[in-house]
PDB file of C-alpha atoms in Angstrom:
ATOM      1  CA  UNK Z   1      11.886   1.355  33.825  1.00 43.00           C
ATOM      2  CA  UNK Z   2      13.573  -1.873  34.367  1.00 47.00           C
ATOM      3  CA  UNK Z   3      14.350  -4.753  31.567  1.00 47.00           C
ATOM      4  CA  UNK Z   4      11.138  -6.972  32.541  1.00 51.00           C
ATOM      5  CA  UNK Z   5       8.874  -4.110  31.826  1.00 72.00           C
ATOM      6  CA  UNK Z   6      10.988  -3.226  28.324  1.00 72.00           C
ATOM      7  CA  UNK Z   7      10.267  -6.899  27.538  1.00 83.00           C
ATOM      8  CA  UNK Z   8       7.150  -6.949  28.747  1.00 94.00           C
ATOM      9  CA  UNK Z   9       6.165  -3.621  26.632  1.00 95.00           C
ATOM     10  CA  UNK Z  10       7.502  -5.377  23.380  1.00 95.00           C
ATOM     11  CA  UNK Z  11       5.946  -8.481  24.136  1.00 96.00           C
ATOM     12  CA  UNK Z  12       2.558  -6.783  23.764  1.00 97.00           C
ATOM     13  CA  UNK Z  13       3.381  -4.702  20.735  1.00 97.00           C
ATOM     14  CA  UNK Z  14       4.425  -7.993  19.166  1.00 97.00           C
ATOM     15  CA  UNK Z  15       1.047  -9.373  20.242  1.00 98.00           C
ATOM     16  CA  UNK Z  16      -0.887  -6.849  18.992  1.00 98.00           C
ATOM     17  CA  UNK Z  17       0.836  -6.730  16.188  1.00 98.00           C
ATOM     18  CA  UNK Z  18       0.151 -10.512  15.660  1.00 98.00           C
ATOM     19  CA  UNK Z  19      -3.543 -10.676  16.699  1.00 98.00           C
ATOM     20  CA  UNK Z  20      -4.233  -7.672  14.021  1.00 98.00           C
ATOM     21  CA  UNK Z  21      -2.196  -9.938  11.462  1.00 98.00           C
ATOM     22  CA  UNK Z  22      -4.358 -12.826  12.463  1.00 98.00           C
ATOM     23  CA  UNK Z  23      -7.710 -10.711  12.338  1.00 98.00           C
ATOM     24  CA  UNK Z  24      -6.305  -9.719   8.824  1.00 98.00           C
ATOM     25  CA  UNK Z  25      -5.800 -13.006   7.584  1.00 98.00           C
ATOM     26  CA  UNK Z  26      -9.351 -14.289   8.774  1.00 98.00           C
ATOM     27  CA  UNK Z  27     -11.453 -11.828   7.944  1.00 98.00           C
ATOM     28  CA  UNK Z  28      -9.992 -10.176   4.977  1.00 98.00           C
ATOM     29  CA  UNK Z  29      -9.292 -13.298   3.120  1.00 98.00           C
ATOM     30  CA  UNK Z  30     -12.128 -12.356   0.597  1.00 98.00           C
ATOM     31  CA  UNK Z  31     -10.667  -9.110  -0.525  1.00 98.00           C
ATOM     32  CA  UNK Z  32      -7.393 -10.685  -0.568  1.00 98.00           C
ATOM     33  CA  UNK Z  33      -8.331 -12.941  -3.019  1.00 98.00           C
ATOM     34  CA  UNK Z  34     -10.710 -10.040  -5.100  1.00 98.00           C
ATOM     35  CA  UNK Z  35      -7.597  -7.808  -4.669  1.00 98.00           C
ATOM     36  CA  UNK Z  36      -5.066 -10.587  -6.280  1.00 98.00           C
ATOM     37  CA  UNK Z  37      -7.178 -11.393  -8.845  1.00 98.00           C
ATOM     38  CA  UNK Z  38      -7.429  -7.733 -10.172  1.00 98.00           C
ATOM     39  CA  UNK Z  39      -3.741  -7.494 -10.290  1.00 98.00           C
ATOM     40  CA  UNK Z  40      -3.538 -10.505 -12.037  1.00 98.00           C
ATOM     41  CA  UNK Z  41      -6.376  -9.502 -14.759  1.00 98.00           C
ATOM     42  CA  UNK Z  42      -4.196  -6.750 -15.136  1.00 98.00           C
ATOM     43  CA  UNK Z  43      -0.881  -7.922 -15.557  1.00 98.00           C
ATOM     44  CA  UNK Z  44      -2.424 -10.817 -17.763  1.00 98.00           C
ATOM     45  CA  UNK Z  45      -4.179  -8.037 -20.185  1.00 98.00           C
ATOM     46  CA  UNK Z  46      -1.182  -6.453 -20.467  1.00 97.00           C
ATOM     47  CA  UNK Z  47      -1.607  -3.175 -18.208  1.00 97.00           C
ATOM     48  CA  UNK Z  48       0.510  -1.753 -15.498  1.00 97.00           C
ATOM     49  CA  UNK Z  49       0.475  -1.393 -11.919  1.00 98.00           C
ATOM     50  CA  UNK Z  50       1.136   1.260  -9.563  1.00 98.00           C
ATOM     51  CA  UNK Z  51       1.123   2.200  -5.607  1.00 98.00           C
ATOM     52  CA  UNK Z  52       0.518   5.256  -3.699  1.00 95.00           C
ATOM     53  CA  UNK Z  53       0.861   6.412  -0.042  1.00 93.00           C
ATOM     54  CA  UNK Z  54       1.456   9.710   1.717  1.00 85.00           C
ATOM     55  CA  UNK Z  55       3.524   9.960   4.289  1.00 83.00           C
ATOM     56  CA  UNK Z  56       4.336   6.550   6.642  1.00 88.00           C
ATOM     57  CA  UNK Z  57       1.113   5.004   4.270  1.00 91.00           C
ATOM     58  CA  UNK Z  58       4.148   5.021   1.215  1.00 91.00           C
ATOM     59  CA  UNK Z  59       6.437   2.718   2.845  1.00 93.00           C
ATOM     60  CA  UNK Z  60       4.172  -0.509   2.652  1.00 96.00           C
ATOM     61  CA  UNK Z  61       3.822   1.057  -1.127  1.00 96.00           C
ATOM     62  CA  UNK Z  62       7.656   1.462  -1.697  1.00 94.00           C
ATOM     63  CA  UNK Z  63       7.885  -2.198   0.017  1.00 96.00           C
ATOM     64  CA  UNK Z  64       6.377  -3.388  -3.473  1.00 97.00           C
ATOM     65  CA  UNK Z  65       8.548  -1.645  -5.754  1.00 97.00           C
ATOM     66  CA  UNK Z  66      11.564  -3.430  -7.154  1.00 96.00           C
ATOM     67  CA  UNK Z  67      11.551  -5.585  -4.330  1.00 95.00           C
ATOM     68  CA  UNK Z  68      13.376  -9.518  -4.380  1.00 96.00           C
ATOM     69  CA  UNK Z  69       9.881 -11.768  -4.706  1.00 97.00           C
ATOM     70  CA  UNK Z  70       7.577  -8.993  -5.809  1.00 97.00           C
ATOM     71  CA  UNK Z  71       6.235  -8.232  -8.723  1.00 97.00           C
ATOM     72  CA  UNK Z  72       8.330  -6.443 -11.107  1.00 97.00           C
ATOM     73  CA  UNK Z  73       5.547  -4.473 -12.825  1.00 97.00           C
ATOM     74  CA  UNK Z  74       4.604  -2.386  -9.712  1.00 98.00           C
ATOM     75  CA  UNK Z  75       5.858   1.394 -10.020  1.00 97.00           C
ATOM     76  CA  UNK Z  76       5.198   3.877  -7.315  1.00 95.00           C
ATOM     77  CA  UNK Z  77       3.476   6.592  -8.048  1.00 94.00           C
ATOM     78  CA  UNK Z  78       5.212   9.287  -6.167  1.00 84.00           C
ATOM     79  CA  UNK Z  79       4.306  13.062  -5.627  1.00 82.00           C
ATOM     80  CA  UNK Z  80       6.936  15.331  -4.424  1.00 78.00           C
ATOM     81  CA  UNK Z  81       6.676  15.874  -0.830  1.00 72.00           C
ATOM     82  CA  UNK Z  82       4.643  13.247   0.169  1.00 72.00           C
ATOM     83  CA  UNK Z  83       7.264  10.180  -0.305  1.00 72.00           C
ATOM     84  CA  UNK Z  84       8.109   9.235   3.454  1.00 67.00           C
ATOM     85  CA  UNK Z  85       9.360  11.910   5.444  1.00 69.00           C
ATOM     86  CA  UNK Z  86      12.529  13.294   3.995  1.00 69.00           C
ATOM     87  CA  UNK Z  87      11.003  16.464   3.039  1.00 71.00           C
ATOM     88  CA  UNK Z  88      11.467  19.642   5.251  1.00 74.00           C
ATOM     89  CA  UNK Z  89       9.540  20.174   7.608  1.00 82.00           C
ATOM     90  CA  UNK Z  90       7.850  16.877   7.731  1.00 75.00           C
ATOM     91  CA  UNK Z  91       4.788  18.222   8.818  1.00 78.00           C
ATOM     92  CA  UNK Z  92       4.682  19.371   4.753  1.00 72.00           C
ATOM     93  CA  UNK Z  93       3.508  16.212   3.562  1.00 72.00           C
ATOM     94  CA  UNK Z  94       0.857  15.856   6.027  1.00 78.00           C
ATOM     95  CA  UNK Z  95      -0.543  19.756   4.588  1.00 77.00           C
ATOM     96  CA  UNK Z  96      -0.311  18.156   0.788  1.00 80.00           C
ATOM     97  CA  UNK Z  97      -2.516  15.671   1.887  1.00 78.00           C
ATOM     98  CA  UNK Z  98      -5.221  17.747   2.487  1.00 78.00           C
ATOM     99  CA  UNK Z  99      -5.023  20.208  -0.846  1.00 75.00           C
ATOM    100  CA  UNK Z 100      -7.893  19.682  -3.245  1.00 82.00           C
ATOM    101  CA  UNK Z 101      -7.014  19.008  -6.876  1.00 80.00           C
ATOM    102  CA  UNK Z 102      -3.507  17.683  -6.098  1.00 86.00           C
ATOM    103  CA  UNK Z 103      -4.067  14.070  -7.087  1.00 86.00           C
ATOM    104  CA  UNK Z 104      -5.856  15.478 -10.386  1.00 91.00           C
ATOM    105  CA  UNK Z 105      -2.657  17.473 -11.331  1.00 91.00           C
ATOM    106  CA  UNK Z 106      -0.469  14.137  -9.948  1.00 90.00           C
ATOM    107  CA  UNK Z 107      -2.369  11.783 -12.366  1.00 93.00           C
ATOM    108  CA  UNK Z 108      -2.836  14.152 -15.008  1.00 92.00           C
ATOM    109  CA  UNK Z 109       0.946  14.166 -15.204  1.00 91.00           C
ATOM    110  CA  UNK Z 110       1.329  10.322 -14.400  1.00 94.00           C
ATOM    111  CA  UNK Z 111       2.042   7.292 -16.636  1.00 95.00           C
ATOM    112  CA  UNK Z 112      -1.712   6.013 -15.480  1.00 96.00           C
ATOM    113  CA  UNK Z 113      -3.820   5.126 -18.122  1.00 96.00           C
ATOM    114  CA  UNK Z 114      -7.490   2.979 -18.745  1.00 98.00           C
ATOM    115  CA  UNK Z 115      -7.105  -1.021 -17.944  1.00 98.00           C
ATOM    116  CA  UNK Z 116      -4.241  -0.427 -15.186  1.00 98.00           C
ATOM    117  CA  UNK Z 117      -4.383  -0.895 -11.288  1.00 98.00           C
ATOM    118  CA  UNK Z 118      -3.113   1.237  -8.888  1.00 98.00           C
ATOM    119  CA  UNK Z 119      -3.220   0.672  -5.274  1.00 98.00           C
ATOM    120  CA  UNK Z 120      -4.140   3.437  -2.768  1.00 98.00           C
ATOM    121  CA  UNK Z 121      -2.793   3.321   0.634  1.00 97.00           C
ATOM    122  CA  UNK Z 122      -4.317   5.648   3.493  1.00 95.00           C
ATOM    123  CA  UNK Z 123      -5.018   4.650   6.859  1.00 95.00           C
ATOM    124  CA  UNK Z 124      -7.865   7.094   7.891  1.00 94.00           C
ATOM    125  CA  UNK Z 125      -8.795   7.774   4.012  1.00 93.00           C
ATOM    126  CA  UNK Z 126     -10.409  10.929   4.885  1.00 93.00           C
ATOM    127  CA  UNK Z 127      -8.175  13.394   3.455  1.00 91.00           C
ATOM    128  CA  UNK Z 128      -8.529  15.210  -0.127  1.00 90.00           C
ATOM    129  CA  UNK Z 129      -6.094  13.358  -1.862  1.00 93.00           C
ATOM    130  CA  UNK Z 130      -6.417   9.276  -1.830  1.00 94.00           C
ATOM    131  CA  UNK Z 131     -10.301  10.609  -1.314  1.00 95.00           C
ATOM    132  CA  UNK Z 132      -9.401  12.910  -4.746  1.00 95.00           C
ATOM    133  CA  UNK Z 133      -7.217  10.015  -6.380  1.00 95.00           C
ATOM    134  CA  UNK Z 134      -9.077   7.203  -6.223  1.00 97.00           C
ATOM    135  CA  UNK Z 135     -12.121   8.598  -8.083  1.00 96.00           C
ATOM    136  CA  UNK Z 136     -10.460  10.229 -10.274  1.00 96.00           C
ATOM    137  CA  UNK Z 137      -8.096   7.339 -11.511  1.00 97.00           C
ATOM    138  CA  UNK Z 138     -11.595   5.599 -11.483  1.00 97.00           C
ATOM    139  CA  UNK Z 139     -12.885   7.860 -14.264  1.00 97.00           C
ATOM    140  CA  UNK Z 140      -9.734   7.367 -16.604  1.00 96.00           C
ATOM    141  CA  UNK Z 141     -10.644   3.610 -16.254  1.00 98.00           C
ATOM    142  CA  UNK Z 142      -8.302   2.085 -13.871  1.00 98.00           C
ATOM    143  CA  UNK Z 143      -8.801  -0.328 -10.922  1.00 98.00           C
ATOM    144  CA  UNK Z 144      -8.206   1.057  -7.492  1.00 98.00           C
ATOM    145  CA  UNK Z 145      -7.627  -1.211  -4.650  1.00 98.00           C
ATOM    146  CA  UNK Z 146      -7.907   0.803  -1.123  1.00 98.00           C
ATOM    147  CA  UNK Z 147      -5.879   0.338   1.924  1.00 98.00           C
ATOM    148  CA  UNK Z 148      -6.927   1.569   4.868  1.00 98.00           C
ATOM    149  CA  UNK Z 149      -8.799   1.540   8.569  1.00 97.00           C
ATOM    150  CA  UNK Z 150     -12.352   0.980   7.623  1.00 97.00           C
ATOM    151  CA  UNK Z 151     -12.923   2.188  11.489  1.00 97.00           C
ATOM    152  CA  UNK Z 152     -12.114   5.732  11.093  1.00 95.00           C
ATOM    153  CA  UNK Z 153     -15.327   5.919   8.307  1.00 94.00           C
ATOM    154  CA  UNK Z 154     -17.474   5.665  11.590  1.00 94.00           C
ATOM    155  CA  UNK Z 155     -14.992   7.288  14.429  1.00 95.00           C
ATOM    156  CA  UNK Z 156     -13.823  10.162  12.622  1.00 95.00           C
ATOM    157  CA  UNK Z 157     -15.367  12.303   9.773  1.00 93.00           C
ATOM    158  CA  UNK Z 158     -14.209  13.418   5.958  1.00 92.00           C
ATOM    159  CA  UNK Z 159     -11.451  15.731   5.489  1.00 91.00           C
ATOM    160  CA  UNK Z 160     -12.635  16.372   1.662  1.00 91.00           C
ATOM    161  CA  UNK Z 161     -14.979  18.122  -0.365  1.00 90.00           C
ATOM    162  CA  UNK Z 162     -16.856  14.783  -1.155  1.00 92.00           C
ATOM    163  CA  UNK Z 163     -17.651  13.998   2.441  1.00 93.00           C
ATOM    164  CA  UNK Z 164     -17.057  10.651   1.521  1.00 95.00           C
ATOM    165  CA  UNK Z 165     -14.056   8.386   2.530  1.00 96.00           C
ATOM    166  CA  UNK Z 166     -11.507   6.182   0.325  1.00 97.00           C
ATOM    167  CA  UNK Z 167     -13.172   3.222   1.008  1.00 97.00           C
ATOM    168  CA  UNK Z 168     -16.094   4.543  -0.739  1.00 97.00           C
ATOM    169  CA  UNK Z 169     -14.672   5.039  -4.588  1.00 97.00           C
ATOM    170  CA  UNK Z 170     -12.451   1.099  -4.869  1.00 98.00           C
ATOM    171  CA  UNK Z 171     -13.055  -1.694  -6.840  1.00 98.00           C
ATOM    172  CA  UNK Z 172     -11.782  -3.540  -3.500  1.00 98.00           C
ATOM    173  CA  UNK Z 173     -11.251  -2.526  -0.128  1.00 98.00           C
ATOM    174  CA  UNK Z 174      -8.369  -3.650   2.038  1.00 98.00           C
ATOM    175  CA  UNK Z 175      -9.117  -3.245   5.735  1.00 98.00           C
ATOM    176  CA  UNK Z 176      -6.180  -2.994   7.947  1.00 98.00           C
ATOM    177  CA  UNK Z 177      -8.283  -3.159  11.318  1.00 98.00           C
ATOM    178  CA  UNK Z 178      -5.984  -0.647  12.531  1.00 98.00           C
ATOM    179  CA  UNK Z 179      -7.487   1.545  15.546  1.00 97.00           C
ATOM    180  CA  UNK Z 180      -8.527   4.888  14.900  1.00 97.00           C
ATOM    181  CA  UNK Z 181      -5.271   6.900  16.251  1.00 95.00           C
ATOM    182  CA  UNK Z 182      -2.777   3.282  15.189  1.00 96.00           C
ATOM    183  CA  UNK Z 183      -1.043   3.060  18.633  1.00 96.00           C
ATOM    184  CA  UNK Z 184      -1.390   0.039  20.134  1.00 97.00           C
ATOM    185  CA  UNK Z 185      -0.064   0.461  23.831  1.00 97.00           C
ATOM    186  CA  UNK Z 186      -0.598   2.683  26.499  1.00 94.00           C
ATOM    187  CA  UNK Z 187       0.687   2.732  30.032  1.00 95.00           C
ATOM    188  CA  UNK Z 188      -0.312   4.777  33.286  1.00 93.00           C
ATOM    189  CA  UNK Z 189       3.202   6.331  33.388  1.00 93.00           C
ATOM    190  CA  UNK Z 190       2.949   7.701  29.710  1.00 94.00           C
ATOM    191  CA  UNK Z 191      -0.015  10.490  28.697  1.00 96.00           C
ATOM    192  CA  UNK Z 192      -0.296   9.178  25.066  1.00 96.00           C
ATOM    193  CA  UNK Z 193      -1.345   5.838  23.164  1.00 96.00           C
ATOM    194  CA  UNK Z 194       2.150   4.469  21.778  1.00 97.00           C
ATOM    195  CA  UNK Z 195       3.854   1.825  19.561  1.00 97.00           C
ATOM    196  CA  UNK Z 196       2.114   2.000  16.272  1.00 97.00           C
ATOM    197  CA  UNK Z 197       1.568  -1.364  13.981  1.00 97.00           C
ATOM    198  CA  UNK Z 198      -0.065   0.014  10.355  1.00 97.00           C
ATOM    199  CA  UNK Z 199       2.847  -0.198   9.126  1.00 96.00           C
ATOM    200  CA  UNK Z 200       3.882  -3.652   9.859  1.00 97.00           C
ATOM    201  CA  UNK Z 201      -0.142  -5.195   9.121  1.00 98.00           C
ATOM    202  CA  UNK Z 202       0.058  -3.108   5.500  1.00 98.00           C
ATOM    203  CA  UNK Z 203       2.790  -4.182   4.314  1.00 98.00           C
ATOM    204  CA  UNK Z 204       1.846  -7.517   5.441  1.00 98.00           C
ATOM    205  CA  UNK Z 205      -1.640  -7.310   4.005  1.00 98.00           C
ATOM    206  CA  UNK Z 206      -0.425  -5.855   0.220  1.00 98.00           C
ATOM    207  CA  UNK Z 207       2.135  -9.052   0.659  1.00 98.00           C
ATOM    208  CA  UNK Z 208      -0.427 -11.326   0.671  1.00 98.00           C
ATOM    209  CA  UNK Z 209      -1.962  -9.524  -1.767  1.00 98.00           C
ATOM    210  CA  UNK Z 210       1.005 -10.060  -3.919  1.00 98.00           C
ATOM    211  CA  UNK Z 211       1.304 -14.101  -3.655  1.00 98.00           C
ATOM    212  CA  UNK Z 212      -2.148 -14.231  -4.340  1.00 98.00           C
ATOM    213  CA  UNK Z 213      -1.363 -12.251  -7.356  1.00 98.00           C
ATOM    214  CA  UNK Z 214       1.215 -14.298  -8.549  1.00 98.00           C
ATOM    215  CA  UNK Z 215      -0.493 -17.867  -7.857  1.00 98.00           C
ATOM    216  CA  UNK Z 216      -3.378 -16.507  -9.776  1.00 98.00           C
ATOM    217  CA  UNK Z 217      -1.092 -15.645 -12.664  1.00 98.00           C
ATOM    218  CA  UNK Z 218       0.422 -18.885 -12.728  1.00 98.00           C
ATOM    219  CA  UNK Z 219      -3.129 -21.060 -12.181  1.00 98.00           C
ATOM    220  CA  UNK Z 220      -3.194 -19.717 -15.444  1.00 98.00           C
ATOM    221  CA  UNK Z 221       0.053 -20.283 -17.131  1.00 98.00           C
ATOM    222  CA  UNK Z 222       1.291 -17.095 -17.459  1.00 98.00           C
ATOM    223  CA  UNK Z 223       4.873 -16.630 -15.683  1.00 97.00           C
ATOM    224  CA  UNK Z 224       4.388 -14.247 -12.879  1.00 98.00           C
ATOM    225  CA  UNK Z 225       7.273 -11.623 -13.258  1.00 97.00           C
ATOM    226  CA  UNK Z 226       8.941 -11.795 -10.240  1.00 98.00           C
ATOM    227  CA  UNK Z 227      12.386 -10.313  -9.475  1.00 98.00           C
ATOM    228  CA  UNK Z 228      14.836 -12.139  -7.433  1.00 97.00           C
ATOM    229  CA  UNK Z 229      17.708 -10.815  -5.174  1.00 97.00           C
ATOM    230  CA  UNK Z 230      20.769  -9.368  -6.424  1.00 93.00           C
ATOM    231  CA  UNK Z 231      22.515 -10.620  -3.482  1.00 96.00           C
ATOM    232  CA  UNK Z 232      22.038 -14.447  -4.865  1.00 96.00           C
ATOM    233  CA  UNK Z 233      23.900 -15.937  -7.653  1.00 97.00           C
ATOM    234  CA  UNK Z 234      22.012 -15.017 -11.140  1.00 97.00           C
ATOM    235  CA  UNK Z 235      19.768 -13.036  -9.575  1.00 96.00           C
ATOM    236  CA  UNK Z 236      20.466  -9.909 -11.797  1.00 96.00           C
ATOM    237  CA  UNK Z 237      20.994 -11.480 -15.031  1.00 97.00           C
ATOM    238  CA  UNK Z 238      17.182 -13.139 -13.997  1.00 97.00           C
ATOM    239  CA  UNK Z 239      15.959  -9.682 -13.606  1.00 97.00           C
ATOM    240  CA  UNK Z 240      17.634  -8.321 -16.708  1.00 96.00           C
ATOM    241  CA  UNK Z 241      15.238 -11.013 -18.749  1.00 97.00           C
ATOM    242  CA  UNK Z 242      12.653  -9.705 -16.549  1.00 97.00           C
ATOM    243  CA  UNK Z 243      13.222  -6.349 -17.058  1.00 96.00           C
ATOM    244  CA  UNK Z 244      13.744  -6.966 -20.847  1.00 96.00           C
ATOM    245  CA  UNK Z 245      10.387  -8.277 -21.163  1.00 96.00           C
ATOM    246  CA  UNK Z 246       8.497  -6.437 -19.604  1.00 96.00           C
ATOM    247  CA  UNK Z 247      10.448  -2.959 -19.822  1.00 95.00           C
ATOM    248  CA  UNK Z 248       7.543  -0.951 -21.286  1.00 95.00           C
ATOM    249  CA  UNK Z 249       5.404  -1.461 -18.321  1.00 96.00           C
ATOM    250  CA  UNK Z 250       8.364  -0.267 -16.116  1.00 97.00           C
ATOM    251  CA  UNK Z 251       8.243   3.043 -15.102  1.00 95.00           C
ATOM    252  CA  UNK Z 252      11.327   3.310 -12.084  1.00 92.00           C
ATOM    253  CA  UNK Z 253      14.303   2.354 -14.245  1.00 83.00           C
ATOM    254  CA  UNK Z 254      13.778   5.027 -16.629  1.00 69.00           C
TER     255      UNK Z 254
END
């Protein structure tokens, strides 16, 4: 393949990439906003906030976690085998995805308790557990925000006992307009769709999500607690006050 077509093929991954950002910001603007707000109730009544994702859906869920200009109060709820893809064989975490009564065991086990938030990040949301974990951390009395592809709840069907998808049990929905299948590309010379973007639009999207979170908090005159880089001068003796304060809603330092 020569250089121009290279370019040419990252050109239009970039432009995909940036026409699903801009159908994000137009049309989910809404649910931004509900989805800010929540976290902001939250954090202002004094409860805690966490993130899940299986498999590639955890990195836009570890991108909020301790992370210079987020919010220091988001913990990451993590089951074994399903954080990214370090576990052996890979395909694992795709399997624990699918067993029913996981996320009851995970939760039953978690920190989670009635008046916190947790966001739930699953691009088809047809699979037993963000299907099983959302309505379940619904029933202790927490807030569930879903992330995911409202598209594959009419291109693809449940992979749960409920028949039902994650978009169905949240207090807001988060729709990445993803395609069903998440590559973007495809080219006559190559037999399968290629160059996926969820990544890049959810971690974008929960982003968003966050500065609305953190405006909201301070439209009221509550300090949003934001962590700073270590890499810039006083940044960690900012986050030690931060830390300080807040340390009993922080689960990942423990």
């Amino acid at each position: 393949m020569s250089d121009r077509s290279d370019h040419e093929l990252a050109a239009r991954f970039l432009d995909a990439a940036i026409g699903l950002l801009e159908r994000v910001r137009d049309e989910e603007a809404d649910a931004v906003r509900a989805a800010g707000t929540l976290l902001a109730d939250t954090v202002a009544a004094g409860g805690r906030l966490f993130a899940f994702g299986a498999g590639h859906s955890s990195l836009p869920a570890q991108d909020l976690v301790y992370r210079s200009g987020g919010l220091a109060l988001v913990n990451l709820l993590a089951v074994p085998g399903l954080v990214g893809v370090d576990v052996m064989p890979a395909t694992l975490g795709s399997a624990l995805e699918r067993v029913d009564g996981l996320a009851s065991t995970v939760l039953d086990t978690s920190p989670l308790r009635a008046g916190d938030a947790l966001v739930i990040i699953s691009l088809s949301g047809r699979n037993a557990l963000p299907v099983e974990m959302a309505l379940k951390a619904r029933a202790l009395g927490v807030k569930v925000i879903g992330v995911t592809s409202v598209a594959y709840a009419s291109e693809t069907t449940p992979r749960n006992p409920t028949d039902t998808f994650l978009k169905d049990h949240c207090d807001v929905v988060l729709d990445s307009k993803i395609a069903v299948g998440d590559a973007v590309l495809t080219l006559d010379s190559v037999p399968a769709p290629f160059a996926p973007a969820s990544t890049v639009v959810t971690s974008a999207l929960l982003q968003a999500v966050m500065a609305t979170a953190a405006g909201s908090l301070a439209d009221r005159g509550i300090e949003p607690p934001l962590l700073r880089s270590g890499n810039v001068d006083g940044g960690h003796d900012w986050n030690r006050r931060v830390m300080d304060e807040y340390g009993d809603r922080i689960f990942y330092r423990r």
